[in-house]
Tab-separated table of C-alpha atoms in Angstrom:
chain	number	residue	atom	x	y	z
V	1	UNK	CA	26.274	-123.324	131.910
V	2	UNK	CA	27.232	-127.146	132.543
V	3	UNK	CA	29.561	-127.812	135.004
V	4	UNK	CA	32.609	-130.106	134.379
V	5	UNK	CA	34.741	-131.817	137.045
V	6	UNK	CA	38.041	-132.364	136.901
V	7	UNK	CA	40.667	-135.190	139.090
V	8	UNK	CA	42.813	-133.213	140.707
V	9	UNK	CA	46.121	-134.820	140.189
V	10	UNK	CA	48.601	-134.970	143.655
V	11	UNK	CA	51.973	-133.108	142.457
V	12	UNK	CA	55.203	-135.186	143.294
V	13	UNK	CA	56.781	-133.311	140.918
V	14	UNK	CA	58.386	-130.468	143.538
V	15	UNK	CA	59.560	-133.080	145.718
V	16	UNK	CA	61.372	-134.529	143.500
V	17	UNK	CA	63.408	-131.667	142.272
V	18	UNK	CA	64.520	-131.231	145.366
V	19	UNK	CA	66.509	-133.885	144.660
V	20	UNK	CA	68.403	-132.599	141.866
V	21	UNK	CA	71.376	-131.275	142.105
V	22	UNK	CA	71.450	-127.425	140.952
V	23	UNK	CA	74.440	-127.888	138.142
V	24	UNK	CA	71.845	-130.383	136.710
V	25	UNK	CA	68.870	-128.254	136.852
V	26	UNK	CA	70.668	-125.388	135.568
V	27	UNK	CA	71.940	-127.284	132.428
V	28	UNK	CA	68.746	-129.170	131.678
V	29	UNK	CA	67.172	-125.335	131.890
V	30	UNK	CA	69.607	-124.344	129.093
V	31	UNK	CA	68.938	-127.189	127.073
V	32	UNK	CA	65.359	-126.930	127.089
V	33	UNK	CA	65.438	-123.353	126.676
V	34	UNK	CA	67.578	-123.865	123.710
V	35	UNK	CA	65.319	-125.851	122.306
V	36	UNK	CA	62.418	-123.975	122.875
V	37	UNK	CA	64.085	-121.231	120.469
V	38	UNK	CA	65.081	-123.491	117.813
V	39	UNK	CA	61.495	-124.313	117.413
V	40	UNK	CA	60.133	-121.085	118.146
V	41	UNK	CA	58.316	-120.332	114.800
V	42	UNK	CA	56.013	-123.262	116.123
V	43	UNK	CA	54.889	-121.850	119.122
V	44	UNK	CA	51.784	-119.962	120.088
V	45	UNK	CA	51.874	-116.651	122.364
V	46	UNK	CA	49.485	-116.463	125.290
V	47	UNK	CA	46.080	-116.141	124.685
V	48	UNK	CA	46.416	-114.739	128.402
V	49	UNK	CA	48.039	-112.863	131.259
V	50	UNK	CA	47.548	-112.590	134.516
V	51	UNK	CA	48.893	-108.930	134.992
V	52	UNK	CA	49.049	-108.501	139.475
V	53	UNK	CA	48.722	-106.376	141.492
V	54	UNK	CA	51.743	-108.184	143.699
V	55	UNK	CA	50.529	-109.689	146.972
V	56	UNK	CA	46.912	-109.442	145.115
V	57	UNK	CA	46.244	-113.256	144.648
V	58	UNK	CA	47.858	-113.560	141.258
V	59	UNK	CA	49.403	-116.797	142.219
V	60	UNK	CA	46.514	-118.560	143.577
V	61	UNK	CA	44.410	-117.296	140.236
V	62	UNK	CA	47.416	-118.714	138.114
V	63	UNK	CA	47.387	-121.926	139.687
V	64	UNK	CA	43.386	-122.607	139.407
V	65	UNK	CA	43.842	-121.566	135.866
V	66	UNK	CA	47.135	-124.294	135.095
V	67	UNK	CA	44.933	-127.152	136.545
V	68	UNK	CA	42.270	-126.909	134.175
V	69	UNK	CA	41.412	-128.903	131.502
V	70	UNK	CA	41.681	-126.637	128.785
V	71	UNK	CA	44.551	-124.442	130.088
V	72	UNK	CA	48.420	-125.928	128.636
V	73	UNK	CA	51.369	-125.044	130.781
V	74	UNK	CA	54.073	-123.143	129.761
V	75	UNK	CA	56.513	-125.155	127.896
V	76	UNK	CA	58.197	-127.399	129.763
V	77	UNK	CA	55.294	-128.221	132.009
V	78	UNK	CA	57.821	-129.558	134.242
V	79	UNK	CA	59.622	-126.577	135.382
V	80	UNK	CA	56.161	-125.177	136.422
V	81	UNK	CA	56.778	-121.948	134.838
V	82	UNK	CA	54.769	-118.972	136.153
V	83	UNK	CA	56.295	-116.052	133.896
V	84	UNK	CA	59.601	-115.328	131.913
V	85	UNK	CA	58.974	-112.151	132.947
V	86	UNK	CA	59.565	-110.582	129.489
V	87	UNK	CA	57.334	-107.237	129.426
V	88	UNK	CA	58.589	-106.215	132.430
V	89	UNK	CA	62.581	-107.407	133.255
V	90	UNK	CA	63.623	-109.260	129.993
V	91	UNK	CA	62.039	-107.475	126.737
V	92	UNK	CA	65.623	-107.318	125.770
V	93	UNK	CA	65.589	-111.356	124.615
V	94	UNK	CA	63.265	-110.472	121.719
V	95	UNK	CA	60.190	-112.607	120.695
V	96	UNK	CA	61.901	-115.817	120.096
V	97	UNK	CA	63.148	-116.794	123.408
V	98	UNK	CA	59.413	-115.661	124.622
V	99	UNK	CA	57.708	-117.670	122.726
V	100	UNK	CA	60.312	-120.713	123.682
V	101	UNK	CA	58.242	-120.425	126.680
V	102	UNK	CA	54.841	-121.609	125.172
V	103	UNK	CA	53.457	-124.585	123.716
V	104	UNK	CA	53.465	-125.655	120.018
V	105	UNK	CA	50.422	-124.588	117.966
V	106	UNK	CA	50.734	-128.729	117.166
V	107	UNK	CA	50.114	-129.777	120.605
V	108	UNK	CA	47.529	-127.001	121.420
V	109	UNK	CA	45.559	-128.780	118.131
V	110	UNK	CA	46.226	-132.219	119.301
V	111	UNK	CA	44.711	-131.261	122.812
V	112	UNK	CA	41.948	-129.714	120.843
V	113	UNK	CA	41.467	-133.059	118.245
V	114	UNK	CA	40.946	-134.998	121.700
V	115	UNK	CA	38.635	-132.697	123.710
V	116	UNK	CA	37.259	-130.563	120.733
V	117	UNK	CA	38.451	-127.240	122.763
V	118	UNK	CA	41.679	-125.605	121.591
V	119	UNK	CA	43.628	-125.189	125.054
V	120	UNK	CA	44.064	-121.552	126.158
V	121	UNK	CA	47.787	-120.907	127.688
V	122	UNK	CA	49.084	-117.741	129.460
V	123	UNK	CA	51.510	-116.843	132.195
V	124	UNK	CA	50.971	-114.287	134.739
V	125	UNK	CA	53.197	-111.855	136.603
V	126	UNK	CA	52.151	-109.244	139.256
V	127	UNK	CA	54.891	-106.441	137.934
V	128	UNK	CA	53.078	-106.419	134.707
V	129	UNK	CA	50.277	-103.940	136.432
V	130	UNK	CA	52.549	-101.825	137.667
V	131	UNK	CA	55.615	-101.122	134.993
V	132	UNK	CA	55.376	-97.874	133.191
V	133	UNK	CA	56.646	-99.518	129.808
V	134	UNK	CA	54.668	-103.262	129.611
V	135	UNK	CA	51.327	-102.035	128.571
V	136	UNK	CA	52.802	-100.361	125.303
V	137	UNK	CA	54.735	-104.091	124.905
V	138	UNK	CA	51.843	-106.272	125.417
V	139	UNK	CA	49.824	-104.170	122.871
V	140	UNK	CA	52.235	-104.789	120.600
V	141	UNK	CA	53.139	-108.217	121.243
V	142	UNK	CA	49.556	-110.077	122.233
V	143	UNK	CA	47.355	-107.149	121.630
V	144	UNK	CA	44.110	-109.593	121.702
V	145	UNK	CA	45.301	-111.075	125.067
V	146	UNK	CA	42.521	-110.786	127.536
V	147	UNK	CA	44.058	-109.773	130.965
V	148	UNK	CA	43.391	-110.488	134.090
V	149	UNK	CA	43.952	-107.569	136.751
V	150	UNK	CA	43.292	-108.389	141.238
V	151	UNK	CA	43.633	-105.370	143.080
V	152	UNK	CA	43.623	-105.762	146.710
V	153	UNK	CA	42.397	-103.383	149.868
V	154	UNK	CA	45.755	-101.171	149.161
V	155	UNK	CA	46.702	-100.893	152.610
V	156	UNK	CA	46.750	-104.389	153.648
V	157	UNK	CA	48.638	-104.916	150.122
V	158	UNK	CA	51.792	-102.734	151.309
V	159	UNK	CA	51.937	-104.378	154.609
V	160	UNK	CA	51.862	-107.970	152.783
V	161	UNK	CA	54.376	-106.618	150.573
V	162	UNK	CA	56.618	-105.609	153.068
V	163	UNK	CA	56.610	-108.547	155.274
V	164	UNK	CA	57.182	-110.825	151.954
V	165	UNK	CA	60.121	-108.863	150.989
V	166	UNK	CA	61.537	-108.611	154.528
V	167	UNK	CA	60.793	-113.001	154.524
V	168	UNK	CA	62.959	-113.041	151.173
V	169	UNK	CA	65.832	-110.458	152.491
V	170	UNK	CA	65.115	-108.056	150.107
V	171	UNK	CA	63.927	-105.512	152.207
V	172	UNK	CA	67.101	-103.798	155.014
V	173	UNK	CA	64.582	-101.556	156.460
V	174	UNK	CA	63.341	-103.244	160.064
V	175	UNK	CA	59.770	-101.803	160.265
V	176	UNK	CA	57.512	-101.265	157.934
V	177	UNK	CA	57.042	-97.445	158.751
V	178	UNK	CA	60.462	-96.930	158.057
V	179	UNK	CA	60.269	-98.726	154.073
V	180	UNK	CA	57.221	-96.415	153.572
V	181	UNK	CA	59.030	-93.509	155.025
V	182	UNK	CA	61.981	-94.274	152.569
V	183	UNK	CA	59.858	-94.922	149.300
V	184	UNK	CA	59.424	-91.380	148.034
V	185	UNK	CA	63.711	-91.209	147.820
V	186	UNK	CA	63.990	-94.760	146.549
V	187	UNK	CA	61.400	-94.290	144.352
V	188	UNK	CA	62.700	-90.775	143.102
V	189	UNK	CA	63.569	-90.797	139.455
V	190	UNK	CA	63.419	-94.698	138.629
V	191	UNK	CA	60.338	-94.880	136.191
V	192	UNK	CA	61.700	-91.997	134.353
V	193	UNK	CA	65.107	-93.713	134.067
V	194	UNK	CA	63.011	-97.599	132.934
V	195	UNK	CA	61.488	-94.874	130.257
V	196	UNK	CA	64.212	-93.840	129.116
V	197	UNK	CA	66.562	-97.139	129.576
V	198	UNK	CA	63.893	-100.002	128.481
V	199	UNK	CA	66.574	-102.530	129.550
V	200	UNK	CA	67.297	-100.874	132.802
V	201	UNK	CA	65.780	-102.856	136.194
V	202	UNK	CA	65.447	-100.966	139.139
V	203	UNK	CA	65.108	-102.853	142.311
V	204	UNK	CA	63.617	-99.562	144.333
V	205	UNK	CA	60.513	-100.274	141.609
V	206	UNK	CA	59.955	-103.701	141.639
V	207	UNK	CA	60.946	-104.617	145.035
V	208	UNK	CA	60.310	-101.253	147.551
V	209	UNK	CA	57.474	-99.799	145.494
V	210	UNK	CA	54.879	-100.597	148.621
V	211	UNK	CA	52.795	-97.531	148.525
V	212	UNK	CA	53.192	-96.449	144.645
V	213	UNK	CA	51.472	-99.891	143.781
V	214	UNK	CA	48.444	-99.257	145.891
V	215	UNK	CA	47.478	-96.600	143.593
V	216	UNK	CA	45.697	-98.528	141.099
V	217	UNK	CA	43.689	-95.881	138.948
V	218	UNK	CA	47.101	-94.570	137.540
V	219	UNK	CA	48.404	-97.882	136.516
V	220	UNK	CA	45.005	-98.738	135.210
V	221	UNK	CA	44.340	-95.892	133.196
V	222	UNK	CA	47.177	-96.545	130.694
V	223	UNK	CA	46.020	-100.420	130.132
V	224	UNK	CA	42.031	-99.240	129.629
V	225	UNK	CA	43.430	-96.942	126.929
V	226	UNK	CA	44.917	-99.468	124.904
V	227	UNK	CA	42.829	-102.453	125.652
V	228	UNK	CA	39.274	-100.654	126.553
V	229	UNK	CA	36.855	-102.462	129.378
V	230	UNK	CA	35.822	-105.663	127.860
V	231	UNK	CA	39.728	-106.603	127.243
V	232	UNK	CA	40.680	-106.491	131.162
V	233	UNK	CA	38.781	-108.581	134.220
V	234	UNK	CA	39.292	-106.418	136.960
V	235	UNK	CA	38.527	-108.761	140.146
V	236	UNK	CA	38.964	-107.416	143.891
V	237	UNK	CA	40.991	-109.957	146.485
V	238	UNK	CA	38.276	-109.577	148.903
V	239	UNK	CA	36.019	-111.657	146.827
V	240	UNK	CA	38.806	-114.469	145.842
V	241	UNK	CA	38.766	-115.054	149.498
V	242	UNK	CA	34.912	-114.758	150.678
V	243	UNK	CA	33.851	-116.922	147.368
V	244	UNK	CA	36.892	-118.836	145.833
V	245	UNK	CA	34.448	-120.599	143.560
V	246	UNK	CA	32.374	-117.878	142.597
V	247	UNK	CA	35.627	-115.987	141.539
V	248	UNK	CA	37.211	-118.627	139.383
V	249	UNK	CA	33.502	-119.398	137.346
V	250	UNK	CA	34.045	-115.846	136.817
V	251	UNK	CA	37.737	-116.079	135.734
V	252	UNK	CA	36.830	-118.775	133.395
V	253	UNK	CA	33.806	-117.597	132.014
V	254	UNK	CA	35.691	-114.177	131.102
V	255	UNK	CA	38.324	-116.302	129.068
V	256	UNK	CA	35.433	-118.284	127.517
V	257	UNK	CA	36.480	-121.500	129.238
V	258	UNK	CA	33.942	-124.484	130.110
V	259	UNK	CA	33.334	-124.133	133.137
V	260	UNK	CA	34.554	-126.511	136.042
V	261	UNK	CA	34.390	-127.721	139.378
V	262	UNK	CA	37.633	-128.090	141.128
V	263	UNK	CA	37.556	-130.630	144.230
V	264	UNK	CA	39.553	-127.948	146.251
V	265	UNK	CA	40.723	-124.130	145.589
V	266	UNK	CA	43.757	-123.663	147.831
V	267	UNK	CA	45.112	-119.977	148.145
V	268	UNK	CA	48.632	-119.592	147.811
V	269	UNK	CA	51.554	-117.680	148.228
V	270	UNK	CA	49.609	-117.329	152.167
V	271	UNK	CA	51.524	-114.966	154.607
V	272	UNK	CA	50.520	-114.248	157.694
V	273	UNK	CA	51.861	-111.001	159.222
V	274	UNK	CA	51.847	-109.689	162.401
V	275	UNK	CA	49.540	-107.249	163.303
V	276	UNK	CA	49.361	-103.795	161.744
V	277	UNK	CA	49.539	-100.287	164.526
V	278	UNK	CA	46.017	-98.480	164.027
V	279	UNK	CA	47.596	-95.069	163.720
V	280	UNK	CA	49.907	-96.371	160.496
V	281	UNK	CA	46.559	-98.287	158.923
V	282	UNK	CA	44.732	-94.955	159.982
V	283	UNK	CA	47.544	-92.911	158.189
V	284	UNK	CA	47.194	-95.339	155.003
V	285	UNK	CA	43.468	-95.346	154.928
V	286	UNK	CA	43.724	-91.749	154.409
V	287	UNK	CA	46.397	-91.548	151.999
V	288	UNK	CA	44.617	-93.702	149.493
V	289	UNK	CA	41.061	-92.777	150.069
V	290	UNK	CA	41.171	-90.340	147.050
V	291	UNK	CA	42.966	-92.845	144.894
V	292	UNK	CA	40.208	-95.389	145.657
V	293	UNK	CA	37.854	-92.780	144.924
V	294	UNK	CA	38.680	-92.162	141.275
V	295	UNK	CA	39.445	-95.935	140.745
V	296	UNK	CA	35.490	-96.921	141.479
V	297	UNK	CA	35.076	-93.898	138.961
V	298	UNK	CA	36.812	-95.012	136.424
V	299	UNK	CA	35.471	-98.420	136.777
V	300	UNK	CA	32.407	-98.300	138.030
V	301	UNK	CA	32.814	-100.824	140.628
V	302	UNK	CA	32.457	-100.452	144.755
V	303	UNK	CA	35.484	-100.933	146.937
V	304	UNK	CA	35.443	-101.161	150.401
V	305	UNK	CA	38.563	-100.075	151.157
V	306	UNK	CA	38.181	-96.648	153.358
V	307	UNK	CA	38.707	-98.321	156.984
């Protein structure tokens, strides 16, 4: 396949918010948002989603994928919108304000009158993976999305995890022993009640679910029943980092996208951490050894992960 090249384009944008003052932001959000539901009918759903795992390079994925030629922004491409976050915290808004989110079908086919490619557009959240209820929502919703799943050595996930939610004060617990210690009682009873309360959001679950997350195969099973195989990209972390480039010819090859050359791939969303004891990675290596086992068997695909 050809290879394009795209100008990378230096972004003065997030500088210059800073400069806003919030009242401002916050009232230009409404407007826009309002907006973006009066003209609703107009607008296109993703052809897309980037669905986690958290800590799993979902953000550096999502921003190769914004920067390409044939990818639109979510609507306004100023705000830099990731997600709305509507399978998983905001289902409650209805259709309408999700699709405010997205571009019109009109300027999709005005990008595609110029370039001859319809652009693809998508948003991507790393909670999507893991809710018990946004698989059954997406199906019903975008239920030709393709999806795009990164799973990530489990262990070193739930240490990231913990030392991002510590950084953003979400996290009381001083060491990270102690969260995974707590997780089974924080955890206890909180998908049942988001099964039974779709507009309930539990902050154990999204924010404290460190070890729960790791095991992929039961999250994954539910989306391979209602998408099958050829519907979901399942991509390992290990090989975003040892061949950036390699990993987003794949990315865009999956979603049928020409393929291009970026001048750089940065990784984002970088956190270093200090270093994890050997008998707590020893303890972990364990604990999801037979979880990694059935994954590669439901899969098919190697994952070295066991040390």
């Amino acid at each position: 396949m050809s290879m394009l090249r795209h100008v990378e384009v230096p972004d003065r944008l997030r500088a210059a918010k800073r400069h806003v003052p919030r009242p401002v932001k916050r009232a230009v959000r409404r407007a826009v948002r309002r907006y973006g539901e009066h003209t609703a009918a107009q607008r296109a759903l993703p052809d897309f989603l980037i669905i986690g795992t958290k800590r799993g390079g979902t953000t550096s994925v999502w921003n190769w994928l914004v920067r390409h030629p044939n990818v639109a922004p979510m609507f306004p491409s100023l705000q830099q919108i990731k997600s709305p976050h509507y399978f998983d915290i905001h289902y409650g808004r209805g259709e309408r304000w999700y699709r405010s989110h997205f571009p019109s079908r009109a300027t999709l086919e005005r990008a595609a009158q110029r370039s001859g490619i319809r652009p693809l557009t998508g948003e991507a959240s790393p909670y999507y993976l893991f809710h018990p209820l946004v698989a059954e929502r997406v199906q019903h919703t975008v239920p030709k999305a393709r999806l795009i799943v990164l799973l990530r050595n489990p262990v070193d996930r739930a240490y990231s995890n913990y030392w991002e939610r510590r950084g953003s004060n979400a996290e009381c617990l001083p060491t990270f022993e102690a969260a995974i210690d707590a997780e089974d009682e924080r955890l206890r009873g909180e998908t049942e009640r988001i099964r039974t309360e779709p507009g309930y959001h539990s902050v154990h679950h999204d924010w404290h679910s460190y070890l729960a997350r790791g095991r992929y195969v039961e999250q994954l099973t539910g989306w391979l029943d209602r998408f099958g195989r050829d519907q979901l990209l399942v991509m390992p972390f290990e090989d975003l980092r040892a061949d950036a480039n390699g990993a987003y010819r794949v990315v865009q090859e999956f979603l049928s996208l020409p393929v291009v050359e970026p001048p750089r791939l940065a990784h984002h969303n970088k956190l270093p951490v200090p270093p994890m004891s050997a008998a707590t990675r020893a303890r972990l290596v364990d604990y999801y050894r037979p979880f990694n086992a059935r994954l590669t068997e439901l899969l098919g695909m190697p994952f070295d992960w066991d040390r």
